[in-house]
Short mmCIF file of C-alpha atoms and ligand atoms in Angstrom, two decimals:
data_model
loop_
_atom_site.label_atom_id
_atom_site.label_comp_id
_atom_site.label_asym_id
_atom_site.label_seq_id
_atom_site.Cartn_x
_atom_site.Cartn_y
_atom_site.Cartn_z
CA MET A 1 -11.34 -11.99 13.11
CA GLU A 2 -9.22 -8.88 12.68
CA SER A 3 -5.63 -9.02 11.45
CA ILE A 4 -2.67 -8.54 13.78
CA TRP A 5 -2.17 -5.09 12.26
CA SER A 6 -5.60 -3.76 13.19
CA GLY A 7 -5.51 -5.49 16.56
CA ILE A 8 -2.64 -3.32 17.75
CA CYS A 9 -3.09 -0.02 15.92
CA ASP A 10 -5.91 2.32 16.80
CA ILE A 11 -6.32 5.08 14.22
CA PRO A 12 -8.27 8.08 15.64
CA LYS A 13 -11.84 8.41 14.34
CA ARG A 14 -12.84 11.12 11.85
CA PRO A 15 -16.27 12.72 11.36
CA ALA A 16 -18.62 11.99 8.48
CA LEU A 17 -18.99 14.62 5.75
CA GLN A 18 -21.83 17.08 6.39
CA GLY A 19 -22.83 19.82 3.95
CA HIS A 20 -21.01 21.07 0.88
CA GLN A 21 -17.23 21.50 0.50
CA GLN A 22 -14.89 22.56 -2.25
CA THR A 23 -11.37 21.28 -2.84
CA GLN A 24 -8.84 20.79 -5.61
CA VAL A 25 -8.69 16.97 -5.44
CA ALA A 26 -11.18 14.50 -3.98
CA VAL A 27 -9.78 11.05 -3.21
CA ILE A 28 -12.28 8.20 -2.83
CA GLY A 29 -10.94 5.61 -0.38
CA ALA A 30 -8.74 5.96 2.70
CA GLY A 31 -6.74 2.78 2.27
CA LEU A 32 -2.99 2.82 1.65
CA ALA A 33 -3.28 3.96 -2.00
CA GLY A 34 -5.74 6.75 -1.16
CA ILE A 35 -3.85 8.04 1.87
CA LEU A 36 -0.47 7.92 0.09
CA THR A 37 -1.90 9.73 -2.95
CA ALA A 38 -3.53 12.39 -0.76
CA TYR A 39 -0.32 12.84 1.23
CA LEU A 40 1.88 13.29 -1.86
CA LEU A 41 -0.64 15.69 -3.41
CA GLU A 42 -0.66 17.82 -0.27
CA GLN A 43 3.13 17.81 -0.24
CA ALA A 44 2.93 19.08 -3.84
CA GLY A 45 0.70 21.96 -2.70
CA LYS A 46 -2.73 20.61 -3.59
CA GLN A 47 -5.77 20.87 -1.35
CA VAL A 48 -7.25 17.39 -0.87
CA ILE A 49 -10.32 15.82 0.75
CA VAL A 50 -10.45 12.05 1.27
CA LEU A 51 -13.86 10.34 1.46
CA GLU A 52 -13.95 6.89 3.06
CA ALA A 53 -17.01 4.60 3.13
CA ASP A 54 -16.01 3.02 6.44
CA ARG A 55 -12.93 3.81 8.60
CA ILE A 56 -9.38 4.72 7.56
CA ALA A 57 -7.57 1.52 6.50
CA SER A 58 -10.61 -0.63 7.22
CA GLY A 59 -10.48 -2.38 3.84
CA GLN A 60 -7.77 -4.47 2.23
CA SER A 61 -4.90 -2.40 3.65
CA GLN A 62 -5.33 -4.15 6.99
CA ASN A 63 -5.70 -7.63 5.46
CA THR A 64 -2.22 -8.14 4.11
CA THR A 65 1.12 -9.74 4.85
CA ALA A 66 2.64 -6.28 4.18
CA LYS A 67 5.54 -7.16 1.89
CA ILE A 68 7.09 -4.34 -0.14
CA THR A 69 8.83 -5.89 -3.10
CA ALA A 70 9.37 -5.83 -6.84
CA GLN A 71 9.21 -9.64 -6.79
CA HIS A 72 5.63 -10.47 -7.72
CA GLY A 73 5.82 -14.23 -8.20
CA LEU A 74 7.62 -15.50 -11.29
CA ILE A 75 6.56 -12.74 -13.66
CA TYR A 76 9.57 -11.24 -15.40
CA ALA A 77 10.33 -13.95 -17.99
CA ASN A 78 6.68 -13.83 -18.94
CA LEU A 79 6.52 -10.03 -18.93
CA ILE A 80 9.47 -9.81 -21.31
CA SER A 81 8.01 -12.35 -23.72
CA LYS A 82 4.47 -10.89 -23.64
CA GLN A 83 5.07 -7.14 -23.22
CA GLY A 84 8.66 -6.65 -24.39
CA MET A 85 11.83 -5.46 -22.67
CA GLU A 86 10.88 -1.81 -22.41
CA MET A 87 7.64 -2.41 -20.58
CA ALA A 88 9.07 -5.16 -18.36
CA ARG A 89 12.01 -2.92 -17.40
CA ALA A 90 9.73 0.01 -16.59
CA TYR A 91 7.47 -2.23 -14.45
CA ALA A 92 10.51 -3.54 -12.55
CA GLN A 93 12.00 -0.08 -12.03
CA ALA A 94 8.69 1.44 -10.88
CA ASN A 95 8.43 -1.22 -8.18
CA LEU A 96 12.09 -1.01 -7.15
CA GLN A 97 11.72 2.74 -6.87
CA ALA A 98 8.62 2.29 -4.70
CA ILE A 99 10.71 0.44 -2.10
CA GLU A 100 13.22 3.30 -2.01
CA GLN A 101 10.40 5.83 -1.72
CA TYR A 102 8.99 4.01 1.32
CA ASP A 103 12.44 3.97 2.88
CA GLN A 104 12.97 7.66 2.23
CA LEU A 105 9.53 8.74 3.46
CA ILE A 106 9.71 6.61 6.59
CA THR A 107 13.21 7.90 7.38
CA GLU A 108 12.35 11.55 6.70
CA LYS A 109 9.14 11.51 8.73
CA ARG A 110 10.61 9.17 11.35
CA ILE A 111 7.61 6.87 11.13
CA ALA A 112 7.81 4.01 13.62
CA CYS A 113 6.20 1.32 11.47
CA ASP A 114 8.56 -1.66 11.88
CA PHE A 115 10.06 -1.05 8.43
CA GLN A 116 12.78 -3.63 7.80
CA ARG A 117 14.86 -4.49 4.76
CA ARG A 118 14.53 -8.20 3.98
CA ASP A 119 15.33 -10.47 1.06
CA SER A 120 12.37 -11.81 -0.85
CA TYR A 121 12.14 -15.36 -2.25
CA VAL A 122 9.92 -17.17 -4.72
CA PHE A 123 10.32 -20.93 -4.42
CA SER A 124 9.22 -23.72 -6.75
CA GLN A 125 9.85 -27.37 -7.46
CA ASN A 126 10.69 -26.48 -11.06
CA LYS A 127 14.37 -25.44 -11.20
CA GLN A 128 14.20 -24.53 -14.88
CA GLU A 129 11.51 -21.91 -14.41
CA LEU A 130 13.44 -20.44 -11.47
CA GLN A 131 16.60 -20.14 -13.56
CA ALA A 132 14.68 -18.56 -16.46
CA GLU A 133 13.24 -16.03 -14.04
CA VAL A 134 16.68 -15.17 -12.62
CA GLN A 135 18.04 -14.54 -16.12
CA ALA A 136 15.05 -12.38 -17.05
CA ALA A 137 15.16 -10.39 -13.81
CA GLN A 138 18.91 -9.78 -14.09
CA LYS A 139 18.46 -8.44 -17.64
CA LEU A 140 16.02 -5.89 -16.22
CA GLY A 141 18.45 -4.71 -13.56
CA LEU A 142 16.71 -6.46 -10.67
CA PRO A 143 18.81 -7.74 -7.71
CA ALA A 144 18.04 -11.41 -8.50
CA GLU A 145 19.93 -14.65 -7.99
CA PHE A 146 19.22 -18.35 -7.71
CA THR A 147 19.59 -20.08 -4.37
CA GLY A 148 19.24 -23.79 -3.74
CA ASP A 149 19.00 -23.38 0.00
CA ILE A 150 15.98 -21.86 1.76
CA PRO A 151 15.27 -22.28 5.47
CA ILE A 152 11.62 -23.30 5.25
CA PRO A 153 10.16 -26.82 5.60
CA ILE A 154 8.43 -26.83 2.20
CA PRO A 155 9.85 -28.98 -0.63
CA ALA A 156 11.44 -26.84 -3.37
CA ALA A 157 14.14 -27.14 -6.03
CA GLY A 158 15.33 -23.71 -4.93
CA ALA A 159 14.24 -20.12 -5.10
CA VAL A 160 14.75 -16.80 -6.86
CA ARG A 161 16.08 -14.33 -4.30
CA PHE A 162 15.61 -10.57 -4.65
CA SER A 163 17.87 -8.85 -2.14
CA ASN A 164 17.06 -5.79 -0.06
CA GLN A 165 13.28 -5.68 -0.38
CA ALA A 166 11.20 -4.67 2.66
CA GLN A 167 8.38 -5.38 5.10
CA PHE A 168 6.53 -3.15 7.54
CA HIS A 169 3.45 -2.59 9.70
CA PRO A 170 0.97 -1.06 7.24
CA LEU A 171 -1.44 0.50 9.72
CA LYS A 172 1.23 2.27 11.76
CA PHE A 173 2.44 3.76 8.47
CA ILE A 174 -1.04 4.80 7.33
CA ALA A 175 -1.87 6.27 10.75
CA ALA A 176 1.21 8.51 10.61
CA LEU A 177 0.51 9.75 7.08
CA ALA A 178 -3.22 10.30 7.68
CA ASP A 179 -2.51 12.45 10.73
CA GLY A 180 -2.49 15.80 8.90
CA LEU A 181 -4.98 14.95 6.13
CA THR A 182 -8.65 15.92 5.79
CA VAL A 183 -10.44 12.58 5.84
CA TYR A 184 -14.17 11.99 6.28
CA GLU A 185 -15.14 8.52 7.49
CA HIS A 186 -18.49 6.79 7.03
CA SER A 187 -18.89 8.95 3.94
CA ALA A 188 -19.49 6.57 1.04
CA VAL A 189 -19.67 8.28 -2.33
CA ARG A 190 -23.12 7.38 -3.67
CA SER A 191 -23.02 9.20 -6.97
CA MET A 192 -20.99 11.64 -9.05
CA ASP A 193 -21.87 14.45 -11.37
CA GLY A 194 -18.61 15.23 -13.15
CA THR A 195 -16.27 15.97 -10.27
CA VAL A 196 -18.99 16.70 -7.71
CA LEU A 197 -19.19 13.75 -5.33
CA TYR A 198 -22.33 13.06 -3.31
CA THR A 199 -22.44 11.21 0.01
CA ASP A 200 -25.53 10.61 2.17
CA ASP A 201 -25.19 13.91 4.03
CA GLY A 202 -22.93 16.06 1.92
CA SER A 203 -21.08 16.76 -1.28
CA VAL A 204 -17.59 17.70 -2.41
CA GLU A 205 -16.91 19.77 -5.49
CA ALA A 206 -13.40 19.08 -6.79
CA GLN A 207 -11.35 19.80 -9.88
CA GLN A 208 -10.13 16.20 -10.03
CA ALA A 209 -11.29 12.94 -8.50
CA VAL A 210 -9.22 9.84 -7.69
CA PHE A 211 -10.79 6.39 -7.36
CA ALA A 212 -8.59 4.62 -4.81
CA CYS A 213 -11.40 2.47 -3.44
CA HIS A 214 -10.10 -1.01 -4.30
CA TYR A 215 -12.65 -1.70 -7.09
CA PRO A 216 -14.19 1.20 -9.06
CA PHE A 217 -17.89 1.22 -8.22
CA LEU A 218 -19.12 2.98 -11.37
CA ASN A 219 -19.70 0.62 -14.28
CA TRP A 220 -19.48 3.27 -16.94
CA PRO A 221 -17.17 4.66 -18.27
CA GLY A 222 -14.11 2.47 -17.83
CA LEU A 223 -15.93 -0.88 -17.85
CA TYR A 224 -13.63 -2.13 -15.11
CA PHE A 225 -16.04 -4.93 -14.26
CA THR A 226 -15.19 -6.53 -17.62
CA ARG A 227 -11.47 -6.19 -17.00
CA MET A 228 -10.92 -7.57 -13.50
CA HIS A 229 -12.04 -10.30 -11.16
CA GLN A 230 -11.33 -10.70 -7.45
CA GLU A 231 -9.53 -13.41 -5.53
CA ARG A 232 -9.43 -14.33 -1.87
CA SER A 233 -6.58 -15.70 0.23
CA TYR A 234 -6.11 -16.52 3.91
CA VAL A 235 -3.47 -15.84 6.55
CA LEU A 236 -2.71 -17.39 9.96
CA ALA A 237 -0.48 -15.70 12.53
CA LEU A 238 1.41 -18.50 14.31
CA LYS A 239 3.24 -18.42 17.63
CA GLY A 240 5.93 -21.03 18.21
CA ALA A 241 6.80 -21.31 14.50
CA PRO A 242 10.36 -20.59 13.26
CA GLN A 243 11.97 -17.29 12.23
CA VAL A 244 12.43 -17.62 8.46
CA ASP A 245 14.62 -14.54 7.87
CA GLY A 246 12.97 -13.22 4.72
CA MET A 247 9.72 -13.07 2.81
CA TYR A 248 8.68 -16.19 0.89
CA LEU A 249 6.12 -17.10 -1.74
CA GLY A 250 5.62 -20.49 -3.35
CA VAL A 251 4.35 -21.11 -6.87
CA GLY A 252 2.68 -24.26 -8.16
CA SER A 253 1.31 -26.79 -5.71
CA ASN A 254 2.92 -25.11 -2.70
CA ALA A 255 1.59 -21.58 -3.19
CA TYR A 256 2.14 -20.50 0.41
CA SER A 257 3.33 -17.15 1.71
CA LEU A 258 5.58 -16.76 4.75
CA ARG A 259 7.15 -13.88 6.66
CA ASN A 260 7.75 -13.08 10.31
CA TRP A 261 6.45 -10.18 12.30
CA GLU A 262 8.08 -9.99 15.74
CA ASP A 263 7.83 -13.52 17.18
CA LEU A 264 4.98 -14.56 14.87
CA LEU A 265 5.08 -16.36 11.54
CA LEU A 266 2.48 -15.11 9.05
CA PHE A 267 1.52 -18.14 6.99
CA GLY A 268 -0.81 -17.57 4.02
CA GLY A 269 -2.33 -19.46 1.13
CA GLU A 270 -5.47 -21.17 -0.20
CA ASN A 271 -6.06 -18.60 -2.96
CA HIS A 272 -9.27 -18.86 -4.95
CA ARG A 273 -11.53 -16.76 -7.09
CA THR A 274 -14.12 -14.96 -4.97
CA GLY A 275 -17.39 -16.88 -5.01
CA GLU A 276 -15.75 -20.23 -5.77
CA ASN A 277 -16.20 -21.65 -2.33
CA GLN A 278 -15.84 -25.22 -1.14
CA GLU A 279 -17.37 -27.24 1.62
CA GLY A 280 -14.83 -28.02 4.31
CA GLY A 281 -13.33 -24.60 4.32
CA ARG A 282 -10.14 -22.86 3.31
CA TYR A 283 -9.09 -22.05 6.85
CA ARG A 284 -9.30 -25.70 7.80
CA ALA A 285 -7.00 -26.66 4.91
CA LEU A 286 -4.54 -23.92 5.82
CA ARG A 287 -4.57 -24.91 9.51
CA GLU A 288 -3.90 -28.54 8.62
CA LYS A 289 -0.95 -27.46 6.47
CA ALA A 290 0.35 -25.23 9.27
CA GLN A 291 0.29 -28.12 11.73
CA GLU A 292 2.06 -30.39 9.22
CA LEU A 293 4.81 -27.81 8.54
CA PHE A 294 5.09 -26.24 11.99
CA PRO A 295 3.94 -28.85 14.51
CA GLY A 296 3.29 -27.39 17.94
CA SER A 297 2.74 -23.85 16.67
CA ARG A 298 -0.32 -21.99 17.94
CA GLU A 299 -2.63 -19.72 15.95
CA VAL A 300 -3.15 -16.30 17.53
CA ALA A 301 -4.96 -14.55 14.67
CA HIS A 302 -6.36 -15.23 11.24
CA TRP A 303 -7.68 -13.02 8.46
CA SER A 304 -8.44 -13.03 4.76
CA ALA A 305 -7.59 -10.74 1.87
CA GLN A 306 -9.39 -9.87 -1.32
CA ASP A 307 -7.46 -8.72 -4.38
CA CYS A 308 -8.41 -7.30 -7.79
CA MET A 309 -6.79 -9.22 -10.63
CA THR A 310 -6.21 -7.93 -14.17
CA ALA A 311 -5.83 -10.03 -17.30
CA ASP A 312 -2.20 -9.03 -17.93
CA HIS A 313 -1.36 -8.94 -14.18
CA ILE A 314 -0.47 -5.24 -14.32
CA PRO A 315 -2.46 -2.69 -12.24
CA PHE A 316 -4.59 0.05 -13.79
CA ILE A 317 -3.12 3.38 -12.67
CA GLY A 318 -3.83 6.65 -14.47
CA GLN A 319 -6.70 8.40 -16.19
CA TYR A 320 -9.98 6.61 -15.44
CA ALA A 321 -11.29 6.74 -19.00
CA PRO A 322 -10.89 9.01 -22.04
CA ALA A 323 -14.44 10.27 -21.48
CA ARG A 324 -13.44 11.52 -18.00
CA PRO A 325 -10.07 13.31 -18.22
CA ASP A 326 -10.47 14.68 -14.68
CA TRP A 327 -10.99 11.26 -13.05
CA TYR A 328 -8.07 9.03 -12.06
CA VAL A 329 -7.94 5.45 -10.86
CA ALA A 330 -5.67 3.04 -9.00
CA THR A 331 -6.87 -0.56 -8.96
CA GLY A 332 -5.98 -4.12 -10.01
CA PHE A 333 -3.02 -4.40 -7.64
CA GLU A 334 -3.13 -8.23 -7.77
CA LYS A 335 -1.51 -9.48 -4.51
CA TRP A 336 0.96 -6.59 -4.32
CA GLY A 337 -1.05 -3.77 -2.82
CA MET A 338 1.71 -2.30 -0.64
CA THR A 339 4.20 -1.75 -3.44
CA SER A 340 1.56 -0.91 -6.03
CA SER A 341 0.03 1.73 -3.73
CA MET A 342 3.31 3.66 -3.73
CA VAL A 343 3.67 3.28 -7.50
CA ALA A 344 0.08 4.53 -7.88
CA ALA A 345 0.56 7.49 -5.54
CA GLN A 346 3.64 8.63 -7.45
CA ILE A 347 2.02 8.32 -10.87
CA LEU A 348 -1.29 9.91 -9.87
CA CYS A 349 0.35 12.77 -8.00
CA ALA A 350 2.53 13.54 -11.04
CA ARG A 351 -0.40 13.32 -13.48
CA ILE A 352 -2.63 15.58 -11.37
CA CYS A 353 0.21 18.09 -11.08
CA GLY A 354 0.56 18.07 -14.89
CA GLU A 355 3.71 15.97 -15.01
CA GLU A 356 4.62 12.56 -16.39
CA THR A 357 6.59 9.63 -15.02
CA PRO A 358 8.61 7.11 -17.05
CA TYR A 359 6.09 4.47 -15.92
CA ASP A 360 2.77 5.96 -17.05
CA PHE A 361 2.55 3.82 -20.20
CA VAL A 362 3.03 0.55 -18.29
CA PHE A 363 0.05 1.03 -15.99
CA SER A 364 -2.18 3.12 -18.26
CA PRO A 365 -5.81 1.97 -17.93
CA SER A 366 -6.34 2.70 -21.61
CA ARG A 367 -4.07 -0.19 -22.64
CA PHE A 368 -5.77 -3.22 -24.13
CA SER A 369 -3.62 -6.30 -24.54
CA LEU A 370 -4.42 -9.57 -26.25
CA GLU A 371 -4.48 -11.22 -22.83
CA GLU A 372 -7.03 -8.72 -21.73
CA LEU A 373 -9.28 -9.37 -24.70
CA SER A 374 -9.24 -13.10 -23.95
CA GLY A 375 -9.54 -12.21 -20.25
CA ILE A 376 -12.68 -10.21 -20.96
CA ALA A 377 -14.11 -13.23 -22.73
CA GLY A 378 -13.19 -15.28 -19.66
CA GLU A 379 -14.83 -12.79 -17.30
CA GLY A 380 -17.96 -12.93 -19.47
CA VAL A 381 -18.09 -16.72 -19.26
CA GLN A 382 -17.64 -16.54 -15.51
CA ALA A 383 -20.39 -13.93 -15.28
CA VAL A 384 -22.80 -16.21 -17.14
CA LYS A 385 -21.88 -19.06 -14.80
CA GLY A 386 -22.52 -16.69 -11.91
CA LEU A 387 -25.96 -15.90 -13.22
CA THR A 388 -27.04 -19.51 -13.27
CA LYS A 389 -24.98 -21.36 -10.68
CA THR A 390 -26.75 -23.09 -7.79
CA LEU A 391 -23.85 -24.50 -5.82
CA PHE A 392 -24.90 -25.81 -2.38
CA GLU A 393 -28.56 -25.55 -3.42
CA ILE A 394 -30.91 -27.17 -0.94
CA PRO A 395 -34.67 -27.86 -1.20
CA GLU A 396 -37.13 -25.61 0.64
CA GLU A 397 -38.15 -28.15 3.25
CA THR A 398 -34.60 -28.54 4.42
CA ILE A 399 -34.41 -25.04 5.94
CA ALA A 400 -35.36 -26.70 9.19
CA GLU A 401 -32.54 -29.18 8.79
CA LEU A 402 -29.90 -26.60 7.91
CA LYS A 403 -27.12 -26.95 10.47
CA ALA A 404 -26.55 -24.04 12.84
CA GLY A 405 -23.77 -21.81 11.53
CA HIS A 406 -24.38 -22.88 7.91
CA GLY A 407 -25.93 -21.26 4.86
CA GLY A 408 -27.35 -22.36 1.54
CA ILE A 409 -29.63 -21.48 -1.32
CA VAL A 410 -33.29 -22.47 -1.10
CA THR A 411 -35.46 -22.51 -4.21
CA VAL A 412 -38.91 -21.13 -3.53
CA GLY A 413 -41.01 -21.35 -6.69
CA GLU A 414 -38.99 -19.51 -9.31
CA GLU A 415 -36.95 -17.62 -6.79
CA LYS A 416 -33.67 -18.43 -5.08
CA ILE A 417 -33.34 -17.31 -1.50
CA GLY A 418 -30.14 -17.38 0.51
CA VAL A 419 -30.69 -18.74 4.00
CA TYR A 420 -28.25 -18.64 6.90
CA LYS A 421 -29.02 -20.27 10.26
CA SER A 422 -27.23 -18.71 13.23
CA GLU A 423 -25.81 -20.67 16.15
CA ASN A 424 -28.94 -19.83 18.19
CA GLY A 425 -31.32 -21.03 15.48
CA ILE A 426 -32.36 -17.73 13.89
CA CYS A 427 -32.69 -17.93 10.10
CA PHE A 428 -31.92 -14.98 7.82
CA GLY A 429 -33.28 -14.99 4.27
CA VAL A 430 -31.75 -12.69 1.66
CA LYS A 431 -32.11 -12.25 -2.09
CA THR A 432 -29.05 -13.80 -3.70
CA ARG A 433 -29.01 -11.80 -6.91
CA CYS A 434 -26.04 -9.44 -6.77
CA PRO A 435 -27.14 -5.78 -6.89
CA HIS A 436 -24.10 -4.91 -9.02
CA LEU A 437 -25.01 -6.62 -12.28
CA GLY A 438 -27.29 -9.45 -11.22
CA CYS A 439 -25.07 -12.53 -10.83
CA GLN A 440 -26.10 -15.38 -8.52
CA LEU A 441 -24.27 -15.14 -5.19
CA GLU A 442 -22.54 -18.08 -3.53
CA TRP A 443 -22.42 -18.98 0.16
CA ASN A 444 -18.93 -18.68 1.64
CA PRO A 445 -18.78 -21.17 4.54
CA ASP A 446 -15.44 -19.83 5.81
CA GLU A 447 -16.56 -16.29 6.37
CA ARG A 448 -20.33 -16.70 6.58
CA SER A 449 -20.87 -14.33 3.72
CA TRP A 450 -22.59 -14.20 0.32
CA ASP A 451 -19.90 -13.75 -2.36
CA CYS A 452 -20.28 -12.84 -6.02
CA PRO A 453 -18.27 -14.99 -8.48
CA CYS A 454 -18.53 -12.36 -11.22
CA HIS A 455 -16.70 -9.32 -9.86
CA GLY A 456 -16.23 -10.15 -6.20
CA SER A 457 -18.82 -8.14 -4.24
CA ARG A 458 -19.45 -9.62 -0.77
CA PHE A 459 -22.30 -9.35 1.74
CA ASP A 460 -22.73 -10.62 5.28
CA TYR A 461 -25.46 -13.12 6.19
CA ARG A 462 -27.92 -10.28 6.79
CA GLY A 463 -27.18 -8.88 3.34
CA ILE A 464 -25.05 -5.95 4.53
CA LEU A 465 -22.46 -4.96 1.90
CA ILE A 466 -18.88 -5.91 2.91
CA CYS A 467 -17.14 -4.84 -0.29
CA GLY A 468 -18.00 -3.77 -3.84
CA PRO A 469 -18.17 -3.03 -6.69
CA ALA A 470 -21.84 -3.35 -5.62
CA GLN A 471 -22.97 -0.29 -3.69
CA GLU A 472 -26.15 -1.55 -2.05
CA ASN A 473 -27.05 -4.11 0.58
CA LEU A 474 -29.03 -7.24 -0.34
CA PRO A 475 -32.69 -7.07 0.64
CA LEU A 476 -33.17 -8.95 3.95
CA LEU A 477 -36.42 -10.83 3.21
CA TRP A 478 -37.02 -12.21 6.69
CA GLU A 479 -35.43 -13.06 9.98
CA ARG A 480 -37.15 -15.76 12.01
CA LYS A 481 -36.72 -18.69 14.35
CA ALA A 482 -36.08 -21.91 12.41
CA PRO A 483 -38.90 -24.49 12.51
CA GLU A 484 -38.23 -27.54 14.70
CA VAL A 485 -37.04 -30.60 12.77
FE1 LIG B 501 -20.66 -7.69 -10.35
FE2 LIG B 501 -21.77 -9.16 -8.50
S1 LIG B 501 -19.99 -8.00 -8.31
S2 LIG B 501 -22.46 -8.86 -10.51
#
């Protein structure tokens, strides 16, 4: 199901790239980060072409709760102790500045995108950790204070409030910015030779290239697949639920997200690493919680998000890799894609124009922290698990007994085949080895997809690629009527 944002915002279609073009900067990805970066570059006098694999804002930019805030969970006490005051302060200021830049841009361009200033809250049942976070945030100049009183029906010892943050309608904003930009849709970049980018029917020769495509799809250089994993989360739009007057996020056992949009409450949660699926379903758990907290409310939409997570919880924004000084990247936004997109656009625009920002060192992809080294080890362990895991495995003869609307892995000789049975009894068999780096895919019962636990690529039940870093579909081995039981 599509999110409320995409349901009410139609962005005009663009053609696919045909033939050869030249430009100063090629941006890969027409999500919020790509469009913002392209817009700022054009404002700075650069000629830009944006190449999008699908449609403008068809990826994670439409699957969000659209909060713009420097409050990213309870991070600042930890950031100070792990990264030091200077880095924590620069991270905080970069994100605070991003809110002001949205405000300024939206005001100047008169963009009708439901931009509203709202306070942001992180609630917890642990009062001590909330108070430590308030102290840390205040030291960094953030507008933080403790409050013991929040108007939501979830048990908490209180919350950290950041005043004057913001929320908006992301697709209305993107549509307005994309209006004057050169964007080619259905133009996936298949390969690169330096800064020449090749799509199925054309090529773009640029002086610089920006990867703003959620997860960098080239394994080398950069090795981003060793440095990030992906996580999924789920959102319900509820009618008949209360106005909560702010943006909320829980930590610990009540890790739920809440904000209003018009008369709806956007209620999110059930985070998990991509590929770690469970029988019973995440949506069902979230719906049960919604009915417990907001009895009588009615769901009018639901959607899911996928986020790239880094080991030190700081995005990678800057030069892609030392071996490629003319490539730039923006990825690893964790759950804060709206704010991080603006931070990324500012940094990348400055770098491409030969300037620096006070925040470059915080987000530099060439940093390697101790957390990251242990994170890389963790990603490696997960990748090995992904190569061997056989969760939901079912014997060959049970294909016939597979319930309609369900999927599973069938072992045929030495080979594992992913089988999905549609509601009308058609079975689809796909290879379940991920074309990215070969991990074993897992069936996702919530979204009827094959998900990779290693780096988060996803494929529909026919094997069609939903999102990377993989770049190819899974081979569809067969499609046939299920045998009678
Ligand atoms: Fe990397 Fe699947 S996404 S192996």
